[in-house]
Every structure is written in C-alpha cells, then in structure tokens.
Amino acid sequence: RLAAMMPPDKTLRERRLHAVLYEVCAMALLVPLGSWLLDAGLGHVGVLALLMSSIAMSWNMLFNALFERLERRAGWQRTPLVRSVHAIAFEGGLVFLCVPVAAWWMAISYWQAFLLDVGILLFFLPYTYVFNWCYDHARARLLARRLSPQG
C-alpha cells in the first residue's frame, strides 16, 4: 500500500536535470550574495563559485570511490559512525582543496578563505534542504498531473 504512494525512481536523465538545476539555482543565489558580502564583482565571485563547484563535484566522485573501496576492504557497514567519518573526511578534504583556491582567487588570507568556506557551507545546508523539498513537491505535482485522467 505504501509502495503505491511512492513516486517512481528517477531516471539518469532526471538525475542530471536535478544536479544541473541544483547548481544553477545555487549559483543564482550565491554569486550575487557573495558579491555583495565580499564587495567584489559578480564575474569575479562567479568564477570562484564555478571553480569551487567543479572542485566539489570532482572531489565528490574521487572521495566516494576511494571511501567505498576502503569500506569494502575493511568490511565496514554504513553505521552512523561510518557515515559521520565519511561526512567529516569529505568536508575536511573539501576545505583542504577549496581554501587555497579561494585565498588565491580573492587575494585574501587563508583564514579569511576558511571563513568564506564556512560561510558557503552554512549557505548550502539550508539551501540543500529547501531546494530538495521544492524539487520533490514540484516532481510529485508533475507526476500526479501526468497520471491523472484529465492530464
């Protein structure tokens, strides 16, 4: 009965659309906000946002592949502890990769770049929640419309 209420799995095409919409909407919000907060040009902040987004996506793929290999070799289960180690190690690696890039691109200290990175993380926590909530509701409405006899 519950399975009948669950929406169908996303196709690869829809997953790509979701990822692109997520990044485009984030940039549309983050770049003007960052430009205003940092008192820097839109283009300058936009390039930094693209650099950091590219780093994050690349790191995500590499880190997850390496972590999953370690997980298999060590025989780990995805317990809350393992998930916490995964999240902390991922974010730590991302800070290690992004802070020098932000410091160089914005011509700021490593401390200022670290604070900028923390600010970006604090932006993405609620953004991710709200974006996915909106996406899921819009998707459910579209699916309901397609499946309705009048649609």
PDB file of C-alpha atoms in Angstrom:
ATOM      1  CA  ARG A   1       0.000   0.000   0.000  1.00  0.00           C
ATOM      2  CA  LEU A   2       2.808   2.429   0.882  1.00  0.00           C
ATOM      3  CA  ALA A   3       4.748   1.482  -2.254  1.00  0.00           C
ATOM      4  CA  ALA A   4       1.795   2.616  -4.376  1.00  0.00           C
ATOM      5  CA  MET A   5       2.181   6.110  -2.898  1.00  0.00           C
ATOM      6  CA  MET A   6       5.934   6.338  -3.537  1.00  0.00           C
ATOM      7  CA  PRO A   7       6.957   8.198  -6.700  1.00  0.00           C
ATOM      8  CA  PRO A   8       8.824   6.219  -9.360  1.00  0.00           C
ATOM      9  CA  ASP A   9      12.614   6.129  -9.286  1.00  0.00           C
ATOM     10  CA  LYS A  10      14.413   8.936 -11.056  1.00  0.00           C
ATOM     11  CA  THR A  11      15.909   8.177 -14.446  1.00  0.00           C
ATOM     12  CA  LEU A  12      19.513   9.079 -15.261  1.00  0.00           C
ATOM     13  CA  ARG A  13      18.187  11.964 -17.344  1.00  0.00           C
ATOM     14  CA  GLU A  14      16.171  13.279 -14.396  1.00  0.00           C
ATOM     15  CA  ARG A  15      19.155  12.891 -12.054  1.00  0.00           C
ATOM     16  CA  ARG A  16      21.222  15.015 -14.425  1.00  0.00           C
ATOM     17  CA  LEU A  17      18.441  17.610 -14.569  1.00  0.00           C
ATOM     18  CA  HIS A  18      18.251  17.632 -10.763  1.00  0.00           C
ATOM     19  CA  ALA A  19      22.029  18.142 -10.439  1.00  0.00           C
ATOM     20  CA  VAL A  20      22.101  20.932 -13.038  1.00  0.00           C
ATOM     21  CA  LEU A  21      19.096  22.712 -11.505  1.00  0.00           C
ATOM     22  CA  TYR A  22      20.681  22.388  -8.054  1.00  0.00           C
ATOM     23  CA  GLU A  23      23.925  24.023  -9.213  1.00  0.00           C
ATOM     24  CA  VAL A  24      22.281  26.703 -11.383  1.00  0.00           C
ATOM     25  CA  CYS A  25      19.880  27.758  -8.620  1.00  0.00           C
ATOM     26  CA  ALA A  26      22.705  27.757  -6.065  1.00  0.00           C
ATOM     27  CA  MET A  27      24.848  29.970  -8.297  1.00  0.00           C
ATOM     28  CA  ALA A  28      21.908  32.296  -8.986  1.00  0.00           C
ATOM     29  CA  LEU A  29      21.582  32.862  -5.234  1.00  0.00           C
ATOM     30  CA  LEU A  30      25.176  32.508  -4.040  1.00  0.00           C
ATOM     31  CA  VAL A  31      27.011  34.651  -6.601  1.00  0.00           C
ATOM     32  CA  PRO A  32      25.026  37.887  -6.073  1.00  0.00           C
ATOM     33  CA  LEU A  33      25.003  37.311  -2.309  1.00  0.00           C
ATOM     34  CA  GLY A  34      28.737  36.621  -2.272  1.00  0.00           C
ATOM     35  CA  SER A  35      29.420  39.604  -4.496  1.00  0.00           C
ATOM     36  CA  TRP A  36      27.512  41.857  -2.111  1.00  0.00           C
ATOM     37  CA  LEU A  37      29.030  40.401   1.083  1.00  0.00           C
ATOM     38  CA  LEU A  38      32.582  40.386  -0.284  1.00  0.00           C
ATOM     39  CA  ASP A  39      32.228  43.707  -2.096  1.00  0.00           C
ATOM     40  CA  ALA A  40      33.577  42.053  -5.232  1.00  0.00           C
ATOM     41  CA  GLY A  41      32.405  41.936  -8.835  1.00  0.00           C
ATOM     42  CA  LEU A  42      29.793  39.421  -9.939  1.00  0.00           C
ATOM     43  CA  GLY A  43      32.152  37.971 -12.533  1.00  0.00           C
ATOM     44  CA  HIS A  44      34.979  37.566 -10.030  1.00  0.00           C
ATOM     45  CA  VAL A  45      32.751  35.828  -7.480  1.00  0.00           C
ATOM     46  CA  GLY A  46      31.072  33.830 -10.263  1.00  0.00           C
ATOM     47  CA  VAL A  47      34.384  32.388 -11.427  1.00  0.00           C
ATOM     48  CA  LEU A  48      35.247  31.456  -7.834  1.00  0.00           C
ATOM     49  CA  ALA A  49      31.851  29.785  -7.447  1.00  0.00           C
ATOM     50  CA  LEU A  50      32.407  27.783 -10.649  1.00  0.00           C
ATOM     51  CA  LEU A  51      35.915  26.804  -9.528  1.00  0.00           C
ATOM     52  CA  MET A  52      34.685  25.654  -6.130  1.00  0.00           C
ATOM     53  CA  SER A  53      31.703  23.842  -7.633  1.00  0.00           C
ATOM     54  CA  SER A  54      33.989  21.995 -10.048  1.00  0.00           C
ATOM     55  CA  ILE A  55      36.358  21.088  -7.233  1.00  0.00           C
ATOM     56  CA  ALA A  56      33.452  19.872  -5.069  1.00  0.00           C
ATOM     57  CA  MET A  57      31.972  17.703  -7.826  1.00  0.00           C
ATOM     58  CA  SER A  58      35.361  16.206  -8.726  1.00  0.00           C
ATOM     59  CA  TRP A  59      36.248  15.623  -5.070  1.00  0.00           C
ATOM     60  CA  ASN A  60      32.849  14.022  -4.517  1.00  0.00           C
ATOM     61  CA  MET A  61      33.449  11.446  -7.245  1.00  0.00           C
ATOM     62  CA  LEU A  62      37.065  10.724  -6.231  1.00  0.00           C
ATOM     63  CA  PHE A  63      36.455  10.678  -2.483  1.00  0.00           C
ATOM     64  CA  ASN A  64      33.399   8.428  -2.705  1.00  0.00           C
ATOM     65  CA  ALA A  65      35.196   5.964  -4.970  1.00  0.00           C
ATOM     66  CA  LEU A  66      38.151   5.794  -2.552  1.00  0.00           C
ATOM     67  CA  PHE A  67      35.965   5.649   0.565  1.00  0.00           C
ATOM     68  CA  GLU A  68      33.794   2.883  -0.882  1.00  0.00           C
ATOM     69  CA  ARG A  69      36.935   0.888  -1.756  1.00  0.00           C
ATOM     70  CA  LEU A  70      38.169   1.314   1.835  1.00  0.00           C
ATOM     71  CA  GLU A  71      34.710   0.386   3.107  1.00  0.00           C
ATOM     72  CA  ARG A  72      34.729  -2.878   1.124  1.00  0.00           C
ATOM     73  CA  ARG A  73      38.298  -3.808   2.142  1.00  0.00           C
ATOM     74  CA  ALA A  74      37.656  -3.090   5.818  1.00  0.00           C
ATOM     75  CA  GLY A  75      34.244  -4.792   5.735  1.00  0.00           C
ATOM     76  CA  TRP A  76      32.525  -1.736   7.209  1.00  0.00           C
ATOM     77  CA  GLN A  77      28.777  -1.372   7.406  1.00  0.00           C
ATOM     78  CA  ARG A  78      27.183   2.057   6.933  1.00  0.00           C
ATOM     79  CA  THR A  79      26.605   2.682  10.591  1.00  0.00           C
ATOM     80  CA  PRO A  80      26.074   6.188  11.977  1.00  0.00           C
ATOM     81  CA  LEU A  81      29.763   6.214  12.979  1.00  0.00           C
ATOM     82  CA  VAL A  82      30.948   5.283   9.468  1.00  0.00           C
ATOM     83  CA  ARG A  83      28.587   7.853   7.924  1.00  0.00           C
ATOM     84  CA  SER A  84      29.928  10.501  10.322  1.00  0.00           C
ATOM     85  CA  VAL A  85      33.542   9.644   9.457  1.00  0.00           C
ATOM     86  CA  HIS A  86      32.610   9.806   5.771  1.00  0.00           C
ATOM     87  CA  ALA A  87      30.971  13.247   6.106  1.00  0.00           C
ATOM     88  CA  ILE A  88      33.785  14.718   8.228  1.00  0.00           C
ATOM     89  CA  ALA A  89      36.516  13.349   5.955  1.00  0.00           C
ATOM     90  CA  PHE A  90      34.696  14.566   2.833  1.00  0.00           C
ATOM     91  CA  GLU A  91      34.180  18.088   4.193  1.00  0.00           C
ATOM     92  CA  GLY A  92      37.726  18.209   5.581  1.00  0.00           C
ATOM     93  CA  GLY A  93      39.143  17.284   2.195  1.00  0.00           C
ATOM     94  CA  LEU A  94      36.944  19.858   0.517  1.00  0.00           C
ATOM     95  CA  VAL A  95      38.184  22.580   2.886  1.00  0.00           C
ATOM     96  CA  PHE A  96      41.770  21.487   2.212  1.00  0.00           C
ATOM     97  CA  LEU A  97      41.174  21.799  -1.550  1.00  0.00           C
ATOM     98  CA  CYS A  98      38.980  24.918  -1.673  1.00  0.00           C
ATOM     99  CA  VAL A  99      40.575  27.243   0.884  1.00  0.00           C
ATOM    100  CA  PRO A 100      43.845  27.734  -1.068  1.00  0.00           C
ATOM    101  CA  VAL A 101      41.892  28.334  -4.286  1.00  0.00           C
ATOM    102  CA  ALA A 102      39.637  30.908  -2.607  1.00  0.00           C
ATOM    103  CA  ALA A 103      42.623  32.608  -0.952  1.00  0.00           C
ATOM    104  CA  TRP A 104      44.472  32.838  -4.262  1.00  0.00           C
ATOM    105  CA  TRP A 105      41.492  33.918  -6.380  1.00  0.00           C
ATOM    106  CA  MET A 106      40.167  36.508  -3.933  1.00  0.00           C
ATOM    107  CA  ALA A 107      43.667  37.636  -2.820  1.00  0.00           C
ATOM    108  CA  ILE A 108      42.772  37.070   0.847  1.00  0.00           C
ATOM    109  CA  SER A 109      44.445  35.248   3.745  1.00  0.00           C
ATOM    110  CA  TYR A 110      43.938  31.551   4.365  1.00  0.00           C
ATOM    111  CA  TRP A 111      41.970  32.438   7.499  1.00  0.00           C
ATOM    112  CA  GLN A 112      39.637  34.699   5.511  1.00  0.00           C
ATOM    113  CA  ALA A 113      39.305  31.990   2.860  1.00  0.00           C
ATOM    114  CA  PHE A 114      38.498  29.442   5.571  1.00  0.00           C
ATOM    115  CA  LEU A 115      35.783  31.731   6.950  1.00  0.00           C
ATOM    116  CA  LEU A 116      34.465  32.194   3.403  1.00  0.00           C
ATOM    117  CA  ASP A 117      34.340  28.408   3.030  1.00  0.00           C
ATOM    118  CA  VAL A 118      32.453  28.099   6.343  1.00  0.00           C
ATOM    119  CA  GLY A 119      30.003  30.727   5.079  1.00  0.00           C
ATOM    120  CA  ILE A 120      29.474  28.762   1.883  1.00  0.00           C
ATOM    121  CA  LEU A 121      28.843  25.600   3.907  1.00  0.00           C
ATOM    122  CA  LEU A 122      26.327  27.475   6.063  1.00  0.00           C
ATOM    123  CA  PHE A 123      24.595  28.647   2.871  1.00  0.00           C
ATOM    124  CA  PHE A 124      24.427  25.130   1.427  1.00  0.00           C
ATOM    125  CA  LEU A 125      22.973  23.425   4.498  1.00  0.00           C
ATOM    126  CA  PRO A 126      19.569  25.156   4.374  1.00  0.00           C
ATOM    127  CA  TYR A 127      19.762  25.604   0.592  1.00  0.00           C
ATOM    128  CA  THR A 128      20.071  21.850   0.031  1.00  0.00           C
ATOM    129  CA  TYR A 129      17.132  21.155   2.328  1.00  0.00           C
ATOM    130  CA  VAL A 130      14.874  23.791   0.721  1.00  0.00           C
ATOM    131  CA  PHE A 131      15.906  23.009  -2.860  1.00  0.00           C
ATOM    132  CA  ASN A 132      15.226  19.282  -2.483  1.00  0.00           C
ATOM    133  CA  TRP A 133      11.929  19.902  -0.681  1.00  0.00           C
ATOM    134  CA  CYS A 134      10.785  22.205  -3.515  1.00  0.00           C
ATOM    135  CA  TYR A 135      12.047  19.798  -6.186  1.00  0.00           C
ATOM    136  CA  ASP A 136      10.285  16.813  -4.609  1.00  0.00           C
ATOM    137  CA  HIS A 137       6.996  18.713  -4.330  1.00  0.00           C
ATOM    138  CA  ALA A 138       7.210  20.005  -7.903  1.00  0.00           C
ATOM    139  CA  ARG A 139       8.056  16.500  -9.114  1.00  0.00           C
ATOM    140  CA  ALA A 140       5.105  14.996  -7.222  1.00  0.00           C
ATOM    141  CA  ARG A 141       2.747  17.575  -8.759  1.00  0.00           C
ATOM    142  CA  LEU A 142       4.052  16.914 -12.271  1.00  0.00           C
ATOM    143  CA  LEU A 143       3.756  13.150 -11.811  1.00  0.00           C
ATOM    144  CA  ALA A 144       0.230  13.485 -10.400  1.00  0.00           C
ATOM    145  CA  ARG A 145      -0.755  15.675 -13.348  1.00  0.00           C
ATOM    146  CA  ARG A 146       0.671  13.149 -15.818  1.00  0.00           C
ATOM    147  CA  LEU A 147      -1.098  10.266 -14.130  1.00  0.00           C
ATOM    148  CA  SER A 148      -4.474  11.973 -13.747  1.00  0.00           C
ATOM    149  CA  PRO A 149      -7.182  11.012 -16.256  1.00  0.00           C
ATOM    150  CA  GLN A 150      -7.541  14.663 -17.320  1.00  0.00           C
ATOM    151  CA  GLY A 151      -3.740  15.191 -17.766  1.00  0.00           C
TER     152      GLY A 151
END
